[in-house]
Coordinates of C-alpha atoms in Angstrom, one line a residue:
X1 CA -3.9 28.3 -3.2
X2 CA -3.2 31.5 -1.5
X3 CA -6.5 32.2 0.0
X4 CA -7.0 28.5 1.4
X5 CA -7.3 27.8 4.9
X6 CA -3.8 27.1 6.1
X7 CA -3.5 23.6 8.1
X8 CA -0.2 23.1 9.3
X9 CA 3.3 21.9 7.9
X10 CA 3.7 19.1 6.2
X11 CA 6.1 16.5 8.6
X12 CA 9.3 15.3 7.4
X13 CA 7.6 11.5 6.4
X14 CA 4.4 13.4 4.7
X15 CA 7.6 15.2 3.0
X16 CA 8.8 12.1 1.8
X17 CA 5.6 11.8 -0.6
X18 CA 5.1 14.7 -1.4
X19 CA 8.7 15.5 -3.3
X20 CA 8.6 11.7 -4.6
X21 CA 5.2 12.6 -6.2
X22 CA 6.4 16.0 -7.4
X23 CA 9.3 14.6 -9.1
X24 CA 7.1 11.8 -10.3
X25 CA 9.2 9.1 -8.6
X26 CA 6.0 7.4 -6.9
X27 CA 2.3 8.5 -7.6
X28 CA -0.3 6.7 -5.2
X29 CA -1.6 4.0 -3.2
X30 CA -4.9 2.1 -3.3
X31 CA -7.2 0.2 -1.5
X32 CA -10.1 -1.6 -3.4
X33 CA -13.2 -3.3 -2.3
X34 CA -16.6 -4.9 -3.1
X35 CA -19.3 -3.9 -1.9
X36 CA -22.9 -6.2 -1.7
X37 CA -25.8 -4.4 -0.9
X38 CA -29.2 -5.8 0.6
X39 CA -31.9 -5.7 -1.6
X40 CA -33.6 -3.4 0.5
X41 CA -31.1 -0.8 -1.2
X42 CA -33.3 0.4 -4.4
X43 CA -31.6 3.9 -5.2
X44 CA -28.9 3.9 -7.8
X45 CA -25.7 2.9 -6.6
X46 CA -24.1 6.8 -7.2
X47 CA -26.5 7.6 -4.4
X48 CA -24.7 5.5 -2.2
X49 CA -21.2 6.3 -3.2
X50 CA -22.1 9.8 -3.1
X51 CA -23.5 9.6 0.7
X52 CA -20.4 7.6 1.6
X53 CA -17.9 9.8 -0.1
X54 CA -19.8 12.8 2.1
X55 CA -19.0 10.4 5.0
X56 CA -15.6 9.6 4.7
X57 CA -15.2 13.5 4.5
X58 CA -17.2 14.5 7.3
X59 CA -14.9 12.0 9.3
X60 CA -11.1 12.5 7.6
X61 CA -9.8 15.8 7.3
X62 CA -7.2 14.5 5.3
X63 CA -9.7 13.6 2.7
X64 CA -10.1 17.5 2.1
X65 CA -6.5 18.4 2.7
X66 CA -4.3 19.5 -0.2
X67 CA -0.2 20.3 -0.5
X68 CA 1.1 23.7 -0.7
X69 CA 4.3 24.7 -2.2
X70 CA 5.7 20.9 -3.1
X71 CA 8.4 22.0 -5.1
X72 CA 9.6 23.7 -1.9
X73 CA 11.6 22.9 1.6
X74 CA 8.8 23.5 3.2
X75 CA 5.6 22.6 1.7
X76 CA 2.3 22.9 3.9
X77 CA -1.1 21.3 3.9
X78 CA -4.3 23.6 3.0
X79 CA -7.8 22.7 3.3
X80 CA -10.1 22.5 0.0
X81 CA -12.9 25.2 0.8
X82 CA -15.7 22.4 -1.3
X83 CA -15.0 19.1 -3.0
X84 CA -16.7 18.1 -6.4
X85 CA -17.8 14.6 -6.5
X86 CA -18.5 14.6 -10.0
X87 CA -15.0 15.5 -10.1
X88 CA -13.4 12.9 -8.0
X89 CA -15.5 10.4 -8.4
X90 CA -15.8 8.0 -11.6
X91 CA -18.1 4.9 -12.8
X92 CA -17.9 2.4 -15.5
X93 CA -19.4 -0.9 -16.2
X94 CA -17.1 -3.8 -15.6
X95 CA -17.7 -7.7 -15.8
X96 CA -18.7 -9.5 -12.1
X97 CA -16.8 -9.9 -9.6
X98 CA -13.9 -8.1 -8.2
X99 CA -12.6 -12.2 -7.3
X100 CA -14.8 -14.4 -9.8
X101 CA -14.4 -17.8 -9.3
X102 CA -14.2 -20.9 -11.5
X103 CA -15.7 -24.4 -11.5
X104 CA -13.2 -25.6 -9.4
X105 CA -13.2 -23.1 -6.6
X106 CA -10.4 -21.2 -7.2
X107 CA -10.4 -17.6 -7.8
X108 CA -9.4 -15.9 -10.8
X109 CA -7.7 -12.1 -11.0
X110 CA -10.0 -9.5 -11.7
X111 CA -8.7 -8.2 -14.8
X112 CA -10.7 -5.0 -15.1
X113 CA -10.0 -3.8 -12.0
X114 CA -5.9 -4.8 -12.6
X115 CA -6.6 -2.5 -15.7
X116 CA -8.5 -0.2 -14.1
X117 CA -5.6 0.2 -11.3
X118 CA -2.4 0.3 -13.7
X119 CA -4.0 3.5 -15.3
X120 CA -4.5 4.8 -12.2
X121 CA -1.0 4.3 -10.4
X122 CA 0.2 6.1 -13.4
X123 CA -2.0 9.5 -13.1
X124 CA -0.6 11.8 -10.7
X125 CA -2.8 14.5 -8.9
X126 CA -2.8 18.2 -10.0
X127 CA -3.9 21.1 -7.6
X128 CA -6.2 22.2 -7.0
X129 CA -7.9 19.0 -7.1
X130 CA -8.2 16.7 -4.2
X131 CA -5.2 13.9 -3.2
X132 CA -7.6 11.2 -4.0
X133 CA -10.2 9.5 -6.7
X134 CA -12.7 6.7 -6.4
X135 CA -13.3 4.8 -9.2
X136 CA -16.4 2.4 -9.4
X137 CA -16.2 -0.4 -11.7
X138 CA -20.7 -1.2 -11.6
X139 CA -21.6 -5.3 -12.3
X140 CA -23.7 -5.3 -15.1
X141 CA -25.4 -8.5 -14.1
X142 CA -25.8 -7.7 -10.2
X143 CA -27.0 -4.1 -9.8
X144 CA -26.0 -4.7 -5.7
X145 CA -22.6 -5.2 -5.7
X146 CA -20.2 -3.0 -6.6
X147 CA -16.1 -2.5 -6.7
X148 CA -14.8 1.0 -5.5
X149 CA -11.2 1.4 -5.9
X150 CA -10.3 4.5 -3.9
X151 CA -6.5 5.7 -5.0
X152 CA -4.5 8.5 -2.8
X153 CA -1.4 10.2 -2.2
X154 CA 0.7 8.5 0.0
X155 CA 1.1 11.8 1.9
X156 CA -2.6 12.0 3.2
X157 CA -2.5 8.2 3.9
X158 CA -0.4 4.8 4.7
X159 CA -2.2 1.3 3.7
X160 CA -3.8 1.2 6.8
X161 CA -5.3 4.6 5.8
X162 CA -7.0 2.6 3.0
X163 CA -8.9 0.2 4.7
X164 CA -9.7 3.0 7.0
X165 CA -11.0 4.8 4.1
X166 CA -13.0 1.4 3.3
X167 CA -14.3 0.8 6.8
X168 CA -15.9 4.7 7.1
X169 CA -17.7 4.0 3.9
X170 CA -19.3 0.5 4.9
X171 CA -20.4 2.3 8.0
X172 CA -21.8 5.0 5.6
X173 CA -23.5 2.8 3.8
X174 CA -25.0 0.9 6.5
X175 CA -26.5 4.1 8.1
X176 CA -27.7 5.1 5.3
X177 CA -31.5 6.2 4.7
X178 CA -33.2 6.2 1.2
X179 CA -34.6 10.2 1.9
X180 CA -30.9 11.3 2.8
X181 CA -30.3 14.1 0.3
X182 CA -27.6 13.2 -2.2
X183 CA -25.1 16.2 -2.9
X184 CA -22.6 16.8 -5.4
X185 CA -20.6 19.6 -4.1
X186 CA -19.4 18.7 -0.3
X187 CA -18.4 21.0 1.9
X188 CA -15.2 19.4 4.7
X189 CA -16.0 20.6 8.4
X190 CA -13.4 22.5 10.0
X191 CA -11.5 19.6 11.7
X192 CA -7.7 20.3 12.3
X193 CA -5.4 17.8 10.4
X194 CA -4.2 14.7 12.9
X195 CA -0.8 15.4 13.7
X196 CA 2.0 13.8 12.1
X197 CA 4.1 11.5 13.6
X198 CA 7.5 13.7 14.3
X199 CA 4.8 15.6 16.9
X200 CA 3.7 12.5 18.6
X201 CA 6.4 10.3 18.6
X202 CA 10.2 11.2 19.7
X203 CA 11.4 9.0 16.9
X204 CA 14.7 8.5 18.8
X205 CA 18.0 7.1 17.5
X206 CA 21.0 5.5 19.3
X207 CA 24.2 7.0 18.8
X208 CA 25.9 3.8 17.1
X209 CA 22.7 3.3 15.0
X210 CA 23.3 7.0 13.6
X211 CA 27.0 6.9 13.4
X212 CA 26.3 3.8 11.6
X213 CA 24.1 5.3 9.3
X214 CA 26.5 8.2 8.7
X215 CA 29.4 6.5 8.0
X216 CA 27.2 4.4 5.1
X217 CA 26.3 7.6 3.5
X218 CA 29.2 10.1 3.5
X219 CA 32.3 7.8 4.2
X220 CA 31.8 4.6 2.4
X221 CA 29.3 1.5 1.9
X222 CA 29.6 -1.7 0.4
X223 CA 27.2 -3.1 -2.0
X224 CA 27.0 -6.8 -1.0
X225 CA 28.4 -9.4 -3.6
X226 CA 25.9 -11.3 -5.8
X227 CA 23.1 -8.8 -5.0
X228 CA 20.0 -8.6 -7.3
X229 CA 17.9 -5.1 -7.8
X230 CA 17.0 -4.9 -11.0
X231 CA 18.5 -2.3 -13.4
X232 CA 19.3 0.9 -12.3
X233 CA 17.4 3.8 -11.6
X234 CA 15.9 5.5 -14.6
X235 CA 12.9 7.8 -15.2
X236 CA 10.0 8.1 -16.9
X237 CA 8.2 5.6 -14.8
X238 CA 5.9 3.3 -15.8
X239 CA 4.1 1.2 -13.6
X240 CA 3.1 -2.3 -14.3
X241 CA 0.9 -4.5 -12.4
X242 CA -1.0 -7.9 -11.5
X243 CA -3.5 -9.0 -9.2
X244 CA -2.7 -12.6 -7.6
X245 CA -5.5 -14.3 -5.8
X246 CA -6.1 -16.7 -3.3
X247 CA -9.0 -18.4 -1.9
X248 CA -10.7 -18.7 1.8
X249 CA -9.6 -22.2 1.7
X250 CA -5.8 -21.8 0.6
X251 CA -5.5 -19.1 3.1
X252 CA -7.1 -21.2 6.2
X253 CA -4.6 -23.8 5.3
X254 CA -1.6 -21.4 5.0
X255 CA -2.4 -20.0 8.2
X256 CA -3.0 -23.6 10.0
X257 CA 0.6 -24.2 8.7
X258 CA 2.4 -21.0 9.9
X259 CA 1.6 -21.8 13.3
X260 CA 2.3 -25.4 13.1
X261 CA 6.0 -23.6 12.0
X262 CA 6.0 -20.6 14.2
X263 CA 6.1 -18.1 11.4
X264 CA 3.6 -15.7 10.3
X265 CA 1.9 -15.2 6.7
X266 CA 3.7 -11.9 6.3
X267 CA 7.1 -13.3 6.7
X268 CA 6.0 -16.5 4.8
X269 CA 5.0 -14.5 1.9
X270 CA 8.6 -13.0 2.4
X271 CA 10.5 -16.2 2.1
X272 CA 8.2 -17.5 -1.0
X273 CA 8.8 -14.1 -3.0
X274 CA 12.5 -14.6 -2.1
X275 CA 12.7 -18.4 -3.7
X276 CA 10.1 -17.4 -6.6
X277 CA 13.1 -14.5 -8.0
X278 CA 16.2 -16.9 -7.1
X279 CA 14.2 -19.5 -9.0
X280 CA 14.2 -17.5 -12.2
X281 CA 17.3 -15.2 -11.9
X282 CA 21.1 -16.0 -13.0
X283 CA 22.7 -17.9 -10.2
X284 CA 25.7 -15.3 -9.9
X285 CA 22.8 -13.6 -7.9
X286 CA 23.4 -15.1 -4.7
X287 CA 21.8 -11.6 -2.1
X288 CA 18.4 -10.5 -2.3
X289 CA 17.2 -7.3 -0.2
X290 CA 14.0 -6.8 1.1
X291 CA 12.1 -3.9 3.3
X292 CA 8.5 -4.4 4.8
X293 CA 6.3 -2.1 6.2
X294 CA 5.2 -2.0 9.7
X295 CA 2.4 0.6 11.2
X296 CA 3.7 2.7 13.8
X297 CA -0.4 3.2 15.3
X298 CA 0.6 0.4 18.1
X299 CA 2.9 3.3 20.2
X300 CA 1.3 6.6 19.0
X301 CA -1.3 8.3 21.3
X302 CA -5.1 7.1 21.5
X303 CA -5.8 10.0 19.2
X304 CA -4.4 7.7 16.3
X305 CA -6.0 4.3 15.5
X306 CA -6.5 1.7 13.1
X307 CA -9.6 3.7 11.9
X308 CA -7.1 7.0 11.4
X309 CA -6.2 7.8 8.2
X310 CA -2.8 9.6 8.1
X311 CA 0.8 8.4 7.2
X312 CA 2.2 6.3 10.8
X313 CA 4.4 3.9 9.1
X314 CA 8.3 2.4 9.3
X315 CA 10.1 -0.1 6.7
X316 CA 12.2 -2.3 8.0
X317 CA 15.1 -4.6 6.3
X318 CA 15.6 -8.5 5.8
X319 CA 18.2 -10.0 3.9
X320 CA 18.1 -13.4 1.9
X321 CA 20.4 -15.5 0.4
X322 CA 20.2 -18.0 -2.6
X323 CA 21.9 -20.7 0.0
X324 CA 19.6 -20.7 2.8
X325 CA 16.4 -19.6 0.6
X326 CA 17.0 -22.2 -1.9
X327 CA 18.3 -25.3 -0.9
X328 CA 19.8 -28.1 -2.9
X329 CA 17.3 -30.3 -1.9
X330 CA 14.3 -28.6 -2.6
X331 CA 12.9 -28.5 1.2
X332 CA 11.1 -25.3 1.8
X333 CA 12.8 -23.3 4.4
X334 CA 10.7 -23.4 7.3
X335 CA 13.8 -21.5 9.3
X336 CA 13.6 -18.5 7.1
X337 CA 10.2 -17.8 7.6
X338 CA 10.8 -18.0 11.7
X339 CA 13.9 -16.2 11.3
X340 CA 11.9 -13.0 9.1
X341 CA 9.3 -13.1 11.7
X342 CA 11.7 -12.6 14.9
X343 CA 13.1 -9.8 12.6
X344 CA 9.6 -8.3 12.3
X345 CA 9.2 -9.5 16.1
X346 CA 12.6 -7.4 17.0
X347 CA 11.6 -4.0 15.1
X348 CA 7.8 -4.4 16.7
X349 CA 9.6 -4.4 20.4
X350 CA 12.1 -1.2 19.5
X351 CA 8.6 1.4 19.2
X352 CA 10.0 3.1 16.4
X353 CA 13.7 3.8 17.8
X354 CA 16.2 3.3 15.3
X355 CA 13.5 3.9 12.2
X356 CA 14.9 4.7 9.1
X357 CA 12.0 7.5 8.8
X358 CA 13.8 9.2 11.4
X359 CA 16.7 9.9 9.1
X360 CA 14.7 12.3 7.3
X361 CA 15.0 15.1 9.2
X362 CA 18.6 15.1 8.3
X363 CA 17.7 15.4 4.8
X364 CA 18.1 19.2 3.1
X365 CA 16.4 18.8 -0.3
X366 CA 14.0 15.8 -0.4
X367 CA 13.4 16.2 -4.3
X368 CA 17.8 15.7 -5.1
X369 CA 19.0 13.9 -2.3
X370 CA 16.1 10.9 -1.9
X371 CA 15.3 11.2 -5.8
X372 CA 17.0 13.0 -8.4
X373 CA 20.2 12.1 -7.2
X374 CA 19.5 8.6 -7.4
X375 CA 19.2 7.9 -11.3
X376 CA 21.5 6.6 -12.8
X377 CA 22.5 4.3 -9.9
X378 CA 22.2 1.1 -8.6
X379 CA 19.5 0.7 -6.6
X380 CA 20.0 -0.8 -3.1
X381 CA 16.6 -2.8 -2.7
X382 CA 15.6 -6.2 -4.5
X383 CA 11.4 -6.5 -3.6
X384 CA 8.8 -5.4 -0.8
X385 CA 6.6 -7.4 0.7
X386 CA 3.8 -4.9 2.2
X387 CA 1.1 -6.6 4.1
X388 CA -2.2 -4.4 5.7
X389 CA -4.1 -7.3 7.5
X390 CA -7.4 -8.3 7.2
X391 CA -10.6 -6.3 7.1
X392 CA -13.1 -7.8 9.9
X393 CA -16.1 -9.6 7.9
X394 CA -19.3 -7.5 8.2
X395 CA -22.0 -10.4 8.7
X396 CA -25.7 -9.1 9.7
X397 CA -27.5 -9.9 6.3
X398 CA -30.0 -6.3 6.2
X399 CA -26.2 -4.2 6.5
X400 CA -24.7 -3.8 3.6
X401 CA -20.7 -5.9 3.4
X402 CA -17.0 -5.7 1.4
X403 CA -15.9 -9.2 0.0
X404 CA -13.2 -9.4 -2.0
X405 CA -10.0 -6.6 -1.3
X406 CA -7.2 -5.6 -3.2
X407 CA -4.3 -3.3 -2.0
X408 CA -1.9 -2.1 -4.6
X409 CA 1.0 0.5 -5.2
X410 CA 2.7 2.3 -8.4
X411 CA 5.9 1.7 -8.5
X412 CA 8.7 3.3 -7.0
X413 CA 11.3 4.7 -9.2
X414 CA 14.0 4.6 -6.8
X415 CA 13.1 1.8 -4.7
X416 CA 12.4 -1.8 -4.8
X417 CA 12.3 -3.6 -8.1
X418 CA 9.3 -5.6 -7.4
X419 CA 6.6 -4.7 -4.9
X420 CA 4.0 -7.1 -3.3
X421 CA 1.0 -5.7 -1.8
X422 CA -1.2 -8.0 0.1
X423 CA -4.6 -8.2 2.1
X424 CA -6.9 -10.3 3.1
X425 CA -10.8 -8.8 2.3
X426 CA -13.9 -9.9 4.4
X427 CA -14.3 -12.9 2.6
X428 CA -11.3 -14.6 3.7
X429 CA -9.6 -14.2 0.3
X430 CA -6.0 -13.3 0.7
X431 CA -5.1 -10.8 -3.0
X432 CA -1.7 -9.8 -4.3
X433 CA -1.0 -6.8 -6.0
X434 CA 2.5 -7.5 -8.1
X435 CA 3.7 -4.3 -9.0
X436 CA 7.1 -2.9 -11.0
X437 CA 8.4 0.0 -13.3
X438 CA 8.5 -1.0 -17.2
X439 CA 12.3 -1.0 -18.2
X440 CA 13.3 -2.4 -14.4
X441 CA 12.5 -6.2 -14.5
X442 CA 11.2 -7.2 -17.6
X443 CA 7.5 -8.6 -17.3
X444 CA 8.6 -12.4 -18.5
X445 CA 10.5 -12.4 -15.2
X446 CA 7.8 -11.2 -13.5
X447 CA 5.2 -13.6 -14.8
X448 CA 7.3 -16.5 -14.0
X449 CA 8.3 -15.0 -10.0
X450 CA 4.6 -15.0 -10.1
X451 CA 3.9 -18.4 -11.4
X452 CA 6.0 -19.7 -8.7
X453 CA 4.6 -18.1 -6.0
X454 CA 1.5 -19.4 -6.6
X455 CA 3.0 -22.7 -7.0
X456 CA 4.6 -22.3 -3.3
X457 CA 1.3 -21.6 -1.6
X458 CA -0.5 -23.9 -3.5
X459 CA 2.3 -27.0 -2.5
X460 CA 1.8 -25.5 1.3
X461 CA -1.6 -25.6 1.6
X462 CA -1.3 -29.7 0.0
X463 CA 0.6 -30.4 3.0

C-alpha cells in the first residue's frame, strides 16, 4: 500500500463507508442487470464482460481506486497500479431470466440472483483487492443474455453510481468489435479521482438547524412514544434479503394513478411500506421513522452527472403514524403519499443546506461515535425506502440492451430495520430489493410486510 499512487483524502461522506465497512456495520451496494445480446454477438460472453469491465475502467477512476489506512482519522484513496479480472470477476450458470415470467404475465423473483446477492452483501472487501466484484449468473438455455450483478463499496459509489456502472458497460458492449483483444490484467489510466462533495458543494447549515441538532445529541432527545425500530443494535451482521417484482403493466398503472393523486411512486412506495409494517406489528406501535435517499448531482458542478460514479447523496426524514397511515376504514391514504412527496419536494428546493451529511464533519472518530457506540441501543430509524429511477430502454435491435434491474443493499447494522431498494430496468419492470439484519426483524414479519405490499400495488393498479 505504501508504494501506490496517492489519490487524495477520502471526504468526510466517503468516510462514512469506509469506517462502517471497517467495523463491518455495512458491506456494499449493488446494481444488477440483464443483458441480451444480438445474435451477431458469437464470442463467449467472458469476452464481452471482459471488454466492458476494461471500459468501465478506462472511464471511472473510482473503479481502480482503493482505501488507505481505514482504521484511521484520516484514511486516503490510492490507485491500484493493474486490476485482475480473473480476480474480480466471477461466472456461474443460473436458470433464465433475471425476471421470468409466468402464464399469467406476472413476474416472478429471480431466486438465484436473490441467492447470489445475499452472499454477496455479506462478503466484505480485503486490500489489496479492488472495492468491487461482478458476478455473472450465464442462461443455460439462451447463450445471449446474461445477468451481471456488479457489488461495491459504498465509498467509491452511491446507487446512481450503479446504474452508471451499468450504462458504461452497455455502451461497451455496443462498441464492441469481435477482433478487440480480450485482456485479463487491466491497467487504470491516470485520471484524478472526481472530487468529493465537501470540495464542490458548501454544504451549509442554518444556525437553528445546528443548534437543533446539538441540543439532540449532547443535551437531551426524546424517543417518540409508540415508535417501532426493530431490536436494538447488535453485531455480527447478517444480512437477509428478497427480490419483489413488478410488471411493465402494474407499473404503467401505478404511475397513471400517482398523477391522478399528485404523488409520486417514490413516496407512494413510502406510504405502502409504512401500512404493510403497521398491518403486521403490535398496535402499541403507533410511530414509524423513515429516511430516503436523494442524489445531490442536480446542484453539483457539470463535472458531476448522472453518468458519474462517486458518492453525491443526502437522506432525508418522514414520519408516519398508525392513525393517518392506517385508517379505520380501510381507505388508502392518498394524503400521505402527497404529503411525503412535498417533503421530498421541500428537501429538493433547500440544495443540500441543512443535510444531515453535513454533520459529519463534526464527528472525531467515525468507527465509535456513528458505530461502535451504538450497540446496544435503540435504534432511531424504522425502514428506508431508496429509489434510483429508471434506466432509459436501449431499443435499436443490432445494439446490444439491459431488461430486467435489480438494486439492493446489505444491511445496516445501526440503521434502519428494513431497507427497500427499488428501480425500474429498461423493460419497464419496477424490482424491490427487501433487505434486513438476521436477529433484527424476524423473517415471518418480513414475509408478511412483503405480502402486503404486493397486495397494495396490486389493489392500486385494479383501480
Amino acid at each position: 500500500m505504501d508504494n501506490l499512487e496517492i489519490l487524495r483524502p477520502v471526504g468526510r461522506l466517503e468516510q462514512y463507508s469506509t469506517s462502517r465497512h471497517q467495523v463491518g456495520f455495512y458491506l456494499n451496494v449493488a446494481v444488477s442487470a440483464t443483458y441480451f445480446l444480438p445474435d451477431s454477438f458469437v464470442l463467449p460472453i467472458k469476452d464481452y464482460v471482459y471488454q466492458a469491465c476494461e471500459a468501465a475502467i478506462a472511464e471511472h477512476p473510482s473503479l481502480s481506486a482503493i482505501v488507505a489506512d481505514d482504521h484511521t482519522q484520516d484514511p486516503y484513496f490510492v490507485r491500484l497500479p493493474e486490476i485482475d479480472l480473473g480476480q474480480v470477476v466471477s461466472f456461474q450458470d443460473r436458470k433464465p431470466g433475471l425476471l421470468a415470467t409466468e402464464a399469467d404475465g406476472e413476474p416472478t423473483p429471480d431466486l438465484d440472483l436473490q441467492t447470489l446477492l445475499a452472499t454477496q452483501h455479506n462478503t466484505p472487501f480485503r486490500a489489496p483487492n479492488p472495492l468491487w466484484r461482478v458476478c455473472v449468473l450465464l442462461d443455460i438455455e439462451d447463450e445471449r443474455q446474461f445477468t451481471a450483478a456488479f457489488i461495491y463499496h459504498h465509498a467509491i459509489g452511491d446507487g446512481i453510481s450503479g446504474k452508471a456502472f451499468h450504462q458504461t458497460f452497455l455502451r461497451a458492449l455496443g462498441a464492441m468489435d469481435s477482433s478487440d483483444q480480450t485482456k485479463s490484467i487491466i491497467k487504470p489510466p491516470r485520471l484524478p479521482l472526481l472530487p468529493n462533495i465537501e470540495l464542490v458543494h458548501p454544504m451549509s447549515l442554518s444556525l437553528f438547524y445546528l443548534a437543533k441538532k446539538i441540543f439532540q445529541a449532547k443535551v437531551y432527545s426524546r424517543r417518540p412514544t409508540g415508535l417501532w425500530t426493530g431490536s436494538k443494535v447488535l453485531v455480527p451482521s447478517q444480512t437477509r434479503l428478497r427480490l419483489v417484482p413488478f410488471s411493465k403493466l402494474i407499473v404503467g398503472a401505478i404511475k397513471d394513478r400517482c398523477r391522478q393523486e399528485g404523488a409520486t411512486i417514490t413516496a407512494l412506495l413510502q406510504t405502502i411500506v409504512a401500512r404493510s409494517i403497521f398491518a403486521h406489528i403490535p398496535p402499541e406501535f403507533t410511530r414509524l421513522a423513515c429516511t430516503g435517499a436523494l442524489s445531490s448531482r442536480g446542484w453539483l458542478p457539470d463535472i458531476i452527472t448522472d453518468e458519474s460514479m462517486g458518492v453525491w447523496v443526502q437522506d432525508y426524514e418522514e414520519a408516519y403514524s398508525r392513525e393517518t397511515v392506517a385508517p379505520s376504514d380501510g381507505s388508502f391514504p392518498w394524503a400521505e403519499a402527497r404529503r411525503s412527496r412535498k417533503t421530498i419536494q421541500s428537501v429538493l428546493k433547500m440544495k443540500g443546506k441543512n443535510a444531515s451529511t453535513s454533520l459529519l464533519q463534526f464527528v472525531d472518530d467515525f468507527q465509535e461515535e456513528l458505530c461502535l457506540s451504538k450497540v446496544g441501543k435503540d435504534r432511531d430509524k424504522s425502514f428506508e425506502v431508496s429509489n434510483v429511477g429508471v434506466l432509459n430502454p436501449q431499443t435499436h435491435p443490432d445494439l446490444p440492451s439491459i431488461k430486467g434491474m435489480v438494486f439492493s443493499q446489505c444491511a445496516s447494522v445501526m440503521g434502519n430495520a428494513i431497507e427497500v431498494s427499488a428501480i425500474t430496468g429498461g423493460d419497464g419492470c419496477l424490482a424491490l430489493a427487501v433487505s434486513w439484519q438476521q436477529g433484527v426483524v424476524g423473517a415471518d414479519l418480513v414475509n408478511e410486510v412483503i405480502e402486503s405490499i404486493k397486495q397494495e400495488l396490486y389493489s392500486i393498479e385494479m383501480v
